[in-house]
Short mmCIF file of C-alpha atoms and ligand atoms in Angstrom, two decimals:
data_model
loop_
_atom_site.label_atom_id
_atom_site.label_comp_id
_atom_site.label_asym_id
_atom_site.label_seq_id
_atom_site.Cartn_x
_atom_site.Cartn_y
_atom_site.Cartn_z
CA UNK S 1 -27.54 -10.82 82.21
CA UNK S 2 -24.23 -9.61 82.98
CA UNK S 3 -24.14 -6.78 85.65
CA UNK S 4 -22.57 -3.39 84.87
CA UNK S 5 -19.50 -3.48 85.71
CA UNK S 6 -15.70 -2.91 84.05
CA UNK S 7 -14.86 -6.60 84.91
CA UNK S 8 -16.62 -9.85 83.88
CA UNK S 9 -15.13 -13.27 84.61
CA UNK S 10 -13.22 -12.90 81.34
CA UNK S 11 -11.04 -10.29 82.67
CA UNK S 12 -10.68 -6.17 81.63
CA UNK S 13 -13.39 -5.08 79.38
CA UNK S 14 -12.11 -3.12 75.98
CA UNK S 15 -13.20 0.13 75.86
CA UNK S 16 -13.41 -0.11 72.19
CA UNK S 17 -14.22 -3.12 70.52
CA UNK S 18 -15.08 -2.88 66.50
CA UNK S 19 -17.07 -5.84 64.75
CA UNK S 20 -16.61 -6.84 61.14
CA UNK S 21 -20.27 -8.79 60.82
CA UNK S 22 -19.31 -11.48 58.41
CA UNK S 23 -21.10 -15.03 57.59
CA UNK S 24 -24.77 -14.09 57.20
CA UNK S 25 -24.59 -15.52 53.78
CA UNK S 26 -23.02 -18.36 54.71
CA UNK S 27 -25.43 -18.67 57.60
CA UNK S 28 -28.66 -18.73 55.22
CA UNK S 29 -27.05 -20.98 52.49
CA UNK S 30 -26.34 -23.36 55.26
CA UNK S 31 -29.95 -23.53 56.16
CA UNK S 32 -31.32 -23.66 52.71
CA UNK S 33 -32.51 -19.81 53.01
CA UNK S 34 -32.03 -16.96 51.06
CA UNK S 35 -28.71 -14.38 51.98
CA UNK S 36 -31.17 -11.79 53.14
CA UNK S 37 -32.48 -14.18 55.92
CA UNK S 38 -28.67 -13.89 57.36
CA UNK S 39 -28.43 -10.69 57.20
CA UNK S 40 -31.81 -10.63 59.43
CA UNK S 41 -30.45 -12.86 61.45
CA UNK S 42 -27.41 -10.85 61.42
CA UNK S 43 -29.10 -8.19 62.29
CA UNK S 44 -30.86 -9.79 65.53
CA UNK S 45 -26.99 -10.89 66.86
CA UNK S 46 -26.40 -7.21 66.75
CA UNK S 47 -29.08 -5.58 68.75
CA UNK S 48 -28.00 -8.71 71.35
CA UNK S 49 -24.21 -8.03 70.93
CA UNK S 50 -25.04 -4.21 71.27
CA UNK S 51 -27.18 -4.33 74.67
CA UNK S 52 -23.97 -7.03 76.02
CA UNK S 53 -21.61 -4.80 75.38
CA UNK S 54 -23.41 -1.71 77.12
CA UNK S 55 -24.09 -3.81 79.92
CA UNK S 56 -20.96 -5.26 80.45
CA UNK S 57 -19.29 -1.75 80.62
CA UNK S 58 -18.10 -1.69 76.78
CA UNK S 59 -17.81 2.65 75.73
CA UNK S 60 -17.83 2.14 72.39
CA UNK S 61 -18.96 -0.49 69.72
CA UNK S 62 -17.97 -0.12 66.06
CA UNK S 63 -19.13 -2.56 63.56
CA UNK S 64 -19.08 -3.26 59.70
CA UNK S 65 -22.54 -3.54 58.34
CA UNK S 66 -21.98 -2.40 54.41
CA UNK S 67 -18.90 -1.88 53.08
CA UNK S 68 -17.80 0.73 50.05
CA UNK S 69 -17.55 -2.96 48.17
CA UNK S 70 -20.60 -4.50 49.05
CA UNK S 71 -22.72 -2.66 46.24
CA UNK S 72 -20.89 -5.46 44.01
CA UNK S 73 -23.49 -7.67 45.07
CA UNK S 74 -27.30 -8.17 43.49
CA UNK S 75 -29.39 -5.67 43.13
CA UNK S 76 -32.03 -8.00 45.45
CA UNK S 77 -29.34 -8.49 48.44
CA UNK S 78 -28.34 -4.61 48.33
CA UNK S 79 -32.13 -3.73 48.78
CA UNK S 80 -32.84 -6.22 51.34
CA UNK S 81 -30.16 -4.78 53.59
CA UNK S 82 -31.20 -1.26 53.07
CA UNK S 83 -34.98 -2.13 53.86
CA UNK S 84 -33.67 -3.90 57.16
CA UNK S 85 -31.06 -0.86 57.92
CA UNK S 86 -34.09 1.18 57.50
CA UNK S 87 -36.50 -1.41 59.89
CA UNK S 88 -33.47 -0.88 62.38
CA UNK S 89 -32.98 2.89 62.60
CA UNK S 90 -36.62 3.15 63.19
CA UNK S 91 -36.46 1.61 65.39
CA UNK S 92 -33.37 2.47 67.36
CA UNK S 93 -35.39 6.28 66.86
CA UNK S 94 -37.81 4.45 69.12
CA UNK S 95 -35.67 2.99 71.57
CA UNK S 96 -32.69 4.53 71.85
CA UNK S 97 -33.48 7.18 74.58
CA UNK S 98 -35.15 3.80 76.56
CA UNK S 99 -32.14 1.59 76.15
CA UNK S 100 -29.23 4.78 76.55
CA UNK S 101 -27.55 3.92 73.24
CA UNK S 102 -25.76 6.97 71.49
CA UNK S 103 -25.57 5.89 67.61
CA UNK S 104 -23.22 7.12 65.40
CA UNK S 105 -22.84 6.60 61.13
CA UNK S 106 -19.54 6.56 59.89
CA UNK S 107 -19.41 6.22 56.23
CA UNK S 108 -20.35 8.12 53.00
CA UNK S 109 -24.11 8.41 53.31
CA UNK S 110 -24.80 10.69 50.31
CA UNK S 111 -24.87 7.27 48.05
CA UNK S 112 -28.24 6.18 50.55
CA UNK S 113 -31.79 7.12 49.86
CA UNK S 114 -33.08 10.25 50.99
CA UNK S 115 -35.00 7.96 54.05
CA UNK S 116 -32.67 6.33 55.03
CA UNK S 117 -30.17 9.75 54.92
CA UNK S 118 -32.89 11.17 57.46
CA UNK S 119 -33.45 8.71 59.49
CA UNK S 120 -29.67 9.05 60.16
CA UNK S 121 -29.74 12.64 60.88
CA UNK S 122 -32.56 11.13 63.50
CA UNK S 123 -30.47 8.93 65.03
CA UNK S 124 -27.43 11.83 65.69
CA UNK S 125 -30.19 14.38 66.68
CA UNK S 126 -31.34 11.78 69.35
CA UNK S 127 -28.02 10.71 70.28
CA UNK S 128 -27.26 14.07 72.01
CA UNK S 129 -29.66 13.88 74.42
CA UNK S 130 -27.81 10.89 75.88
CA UNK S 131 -24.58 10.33 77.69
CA UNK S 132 -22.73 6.59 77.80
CA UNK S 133 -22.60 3.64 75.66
CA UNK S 134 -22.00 4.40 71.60
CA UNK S 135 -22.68 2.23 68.77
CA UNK S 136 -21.20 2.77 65.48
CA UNK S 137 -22.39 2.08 62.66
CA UNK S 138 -20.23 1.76 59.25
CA UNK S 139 -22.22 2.02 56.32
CA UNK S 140 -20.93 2.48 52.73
CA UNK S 141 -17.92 2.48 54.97
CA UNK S 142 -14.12 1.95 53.42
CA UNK S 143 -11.12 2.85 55.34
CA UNK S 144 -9.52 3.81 51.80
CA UNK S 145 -12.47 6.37 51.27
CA UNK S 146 -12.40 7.54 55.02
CA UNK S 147 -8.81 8.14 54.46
CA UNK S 148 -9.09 10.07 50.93
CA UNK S 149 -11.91 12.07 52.73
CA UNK S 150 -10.31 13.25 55.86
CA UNK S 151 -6.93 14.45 53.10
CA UNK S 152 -9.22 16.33 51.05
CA UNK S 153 -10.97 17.74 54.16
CA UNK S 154 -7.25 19.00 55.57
CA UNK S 155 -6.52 20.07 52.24
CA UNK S 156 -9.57 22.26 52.18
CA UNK S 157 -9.01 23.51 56.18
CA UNK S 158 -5.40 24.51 54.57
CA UNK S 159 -7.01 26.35 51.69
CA UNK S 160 -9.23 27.99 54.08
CA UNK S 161 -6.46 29.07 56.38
CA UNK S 162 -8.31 27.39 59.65
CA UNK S 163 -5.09 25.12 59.77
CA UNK S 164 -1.21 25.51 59.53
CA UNK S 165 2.02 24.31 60.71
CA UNK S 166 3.04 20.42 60.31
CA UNK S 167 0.12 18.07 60.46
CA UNK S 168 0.53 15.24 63.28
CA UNK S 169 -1.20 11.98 63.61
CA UNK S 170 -3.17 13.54 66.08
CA UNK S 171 -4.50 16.56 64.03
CA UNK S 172 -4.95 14.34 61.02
CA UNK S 173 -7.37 12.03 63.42
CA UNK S 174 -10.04 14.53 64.45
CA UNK S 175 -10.70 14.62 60.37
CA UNK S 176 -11.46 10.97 60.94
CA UNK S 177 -15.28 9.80 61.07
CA UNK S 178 -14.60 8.72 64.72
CA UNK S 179 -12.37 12.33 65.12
CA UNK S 180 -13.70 11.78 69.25
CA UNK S 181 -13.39 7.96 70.10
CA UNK S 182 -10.49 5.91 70.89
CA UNK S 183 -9.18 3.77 68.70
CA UNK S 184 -10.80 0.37 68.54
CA UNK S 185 -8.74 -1.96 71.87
CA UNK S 186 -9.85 -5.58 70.38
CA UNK S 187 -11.05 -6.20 66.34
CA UNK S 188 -13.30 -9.71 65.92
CA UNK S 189 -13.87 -10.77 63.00
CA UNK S 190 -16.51 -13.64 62.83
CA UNK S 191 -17.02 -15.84 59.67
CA UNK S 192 -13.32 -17.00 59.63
CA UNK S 193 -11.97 -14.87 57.10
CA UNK S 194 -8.56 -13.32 57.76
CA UNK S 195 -8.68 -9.96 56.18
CA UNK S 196 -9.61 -6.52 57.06
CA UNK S 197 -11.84 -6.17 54.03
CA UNK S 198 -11.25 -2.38 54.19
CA UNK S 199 -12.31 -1.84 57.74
CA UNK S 200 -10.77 0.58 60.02
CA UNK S 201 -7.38 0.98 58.06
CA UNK S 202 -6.16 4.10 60.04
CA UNK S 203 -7.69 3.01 63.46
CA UNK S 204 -6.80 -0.20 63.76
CA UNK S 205 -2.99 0.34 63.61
CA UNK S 206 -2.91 -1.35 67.39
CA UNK S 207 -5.86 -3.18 67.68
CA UNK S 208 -5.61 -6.60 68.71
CA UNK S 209 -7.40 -9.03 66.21
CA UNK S 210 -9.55 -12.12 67.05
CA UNK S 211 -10.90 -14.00 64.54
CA UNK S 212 -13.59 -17.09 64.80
CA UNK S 213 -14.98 -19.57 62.09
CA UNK S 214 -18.52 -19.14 64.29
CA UNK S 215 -20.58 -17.06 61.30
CA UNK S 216 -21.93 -13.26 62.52
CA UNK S 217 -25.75 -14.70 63.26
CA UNK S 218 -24.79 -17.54 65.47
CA UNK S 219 -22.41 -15.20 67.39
CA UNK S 220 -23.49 -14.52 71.10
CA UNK S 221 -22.75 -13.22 74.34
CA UNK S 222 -20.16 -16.25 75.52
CA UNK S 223 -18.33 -16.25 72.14
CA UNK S 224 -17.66 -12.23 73.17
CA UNK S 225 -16.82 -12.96 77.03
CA UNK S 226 -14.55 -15.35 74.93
CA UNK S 227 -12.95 -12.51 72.94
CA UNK S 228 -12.44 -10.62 75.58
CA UNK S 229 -10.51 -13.14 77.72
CA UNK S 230 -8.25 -13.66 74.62
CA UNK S 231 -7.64 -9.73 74.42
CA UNK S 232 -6.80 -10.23 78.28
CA UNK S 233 -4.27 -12.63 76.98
CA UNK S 234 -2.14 -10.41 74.97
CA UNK S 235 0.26 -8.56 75.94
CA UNK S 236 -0.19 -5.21 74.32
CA UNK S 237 3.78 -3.63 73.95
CA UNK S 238 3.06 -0.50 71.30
CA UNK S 239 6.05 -0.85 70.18
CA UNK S 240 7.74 -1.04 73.30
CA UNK S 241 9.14 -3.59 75.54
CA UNK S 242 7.47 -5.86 78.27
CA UNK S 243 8.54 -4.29 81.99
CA UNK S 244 7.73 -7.18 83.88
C1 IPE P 301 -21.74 -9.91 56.12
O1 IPE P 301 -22.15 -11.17 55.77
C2 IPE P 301 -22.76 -8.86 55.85
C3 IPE P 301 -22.40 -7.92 54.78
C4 IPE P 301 -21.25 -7.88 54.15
C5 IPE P 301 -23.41 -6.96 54.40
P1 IPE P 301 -21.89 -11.72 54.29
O2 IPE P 301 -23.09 -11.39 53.48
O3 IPE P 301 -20.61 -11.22 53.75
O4 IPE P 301 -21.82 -13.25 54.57
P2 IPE P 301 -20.91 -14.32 53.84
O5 IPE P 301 -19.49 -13.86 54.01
O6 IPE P 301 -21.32 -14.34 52.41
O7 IPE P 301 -21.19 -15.59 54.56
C1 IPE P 302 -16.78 -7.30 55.09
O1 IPE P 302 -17.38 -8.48 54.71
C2 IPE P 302 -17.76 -6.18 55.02
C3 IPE P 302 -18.83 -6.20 56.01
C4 IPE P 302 -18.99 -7.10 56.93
C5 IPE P 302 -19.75 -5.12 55.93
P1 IPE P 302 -17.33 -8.99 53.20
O2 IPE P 302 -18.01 -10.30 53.18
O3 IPE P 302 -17.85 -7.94 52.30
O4 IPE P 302 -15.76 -9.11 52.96
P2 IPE P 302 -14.96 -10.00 51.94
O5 IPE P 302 -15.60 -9.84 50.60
O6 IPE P 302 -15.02 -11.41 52.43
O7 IPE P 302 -13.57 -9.46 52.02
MG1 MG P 303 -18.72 -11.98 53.80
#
């Protein structure tokens, strides 16, 4: 286990780094199992990936778990990954003060059940008794939707006359789902698709993308050390120009 520190051997750890959790399908089908056996899987990679990152100095950890799209899919597969989001926040109720994870939603929950809605209200309760490490989870998340929200929100603070003058970028971020965080320093996307499937549109304006054909379950600590001394690779300009 990696000691708790801001440095591992590969190089500066992101203080952000955002997950899109892709190729648990792909993962079962491979093996002759049913999708929801990936997204088990899946979901074991992430309580691994999760502790890593907190002990390897990591602030904040954002990742894609069910996207404003995925209710496309069967009726069976939706279920299965509500039953194990539901398995995990119990969880996580249980163990999060142990382990000093802070847990954040970000996504419209209305569309959940009335459990699972609670247990997330849990999870946020609990979270303020404890300082460090965050984990984010997006669920029924779309950056389209996040964007659309945090408009009509401003438009209502307008209305309401808590706002005025010119909106900046800045303003327009706090109406955000992750209004406090920075934005996300490296994006991975396992499962070797090259999109964004909707994630992050407004955060991820300078986030440096890795991508990998290794599928979300099979992911592990050295594949992250791995994305991390590829984001120590890059030289990050904003815009501007290199000094040295
Ligand atoms: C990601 O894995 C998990 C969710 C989108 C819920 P997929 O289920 O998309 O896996 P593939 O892409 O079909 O392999
Ligand atoms: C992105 O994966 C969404 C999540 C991981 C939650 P998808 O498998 O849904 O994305 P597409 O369909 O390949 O774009
Ligand atoms: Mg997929």
């Amino acid at each position: 286990m990696a000691e708790i520190t801001k440095n591992n051997e590969a190089g500066n750890i992101p203080r952000h780094i955002a997950i899109i959790l892709d190729g648990n399908g792909r993962w079962a089908k491979k093996r002759g199992l049913p999708r929801n056996a990936g997204h088990l899987a899946g979901s074991e990679t992430f309580r691994k990936i999760a502790t890593y990152c907190k002990n390897i100095g990591v602030e904040y950890l954002t990742v894609y778990a069910f996207s404003t799209e995925n209710w496309k899919r069967s009726e069976e597969e939706v279920g299965g990954i509500m039953k194990l989001l539901d398995k995990y926040l119990r969880e996580a109720i249980r163990d999060m003060r142990k382990k000093g994870i802070r847990m954040k939603v970000f996504g419209d929950i209305s569309r959940l059940s009335p459990e699972l809605q609670k247990l997330i209200e849990e999870t946020a309760e609990i979270s303020k008794e404890i300082e460090g490490f965050q984990a984010n989870i997006c669920i029924n998340y779309g950056g389209r939707a996040e964007i659309v929200r945090a408009a009509e929100q401003y438009a209502n603070d307008v209305i309401m006359g808590k706002v005025e003058g010119d909106l900046t970028e800045e303003q327009f971020a706090k109406y955000m789902y992750s209004a406090d965080i920075p934005d996300p320093d490296l994006l991975i996307r396992p499962g070797g698709e090259f999109r964004l499937s909707n994630f992050l549109l407004w955060q991820c304006a300078y986030s440096e993308f890795y991508y990998t054909d290794v599928l979300w379950p099979d992911f592990d600590e050295a594949e992250l050390d791995k994305a991390i001394a590829v984001f120590n690779s890059r030289d990050r300009r904003f815009g501007g120009v290199k000094n040295k």
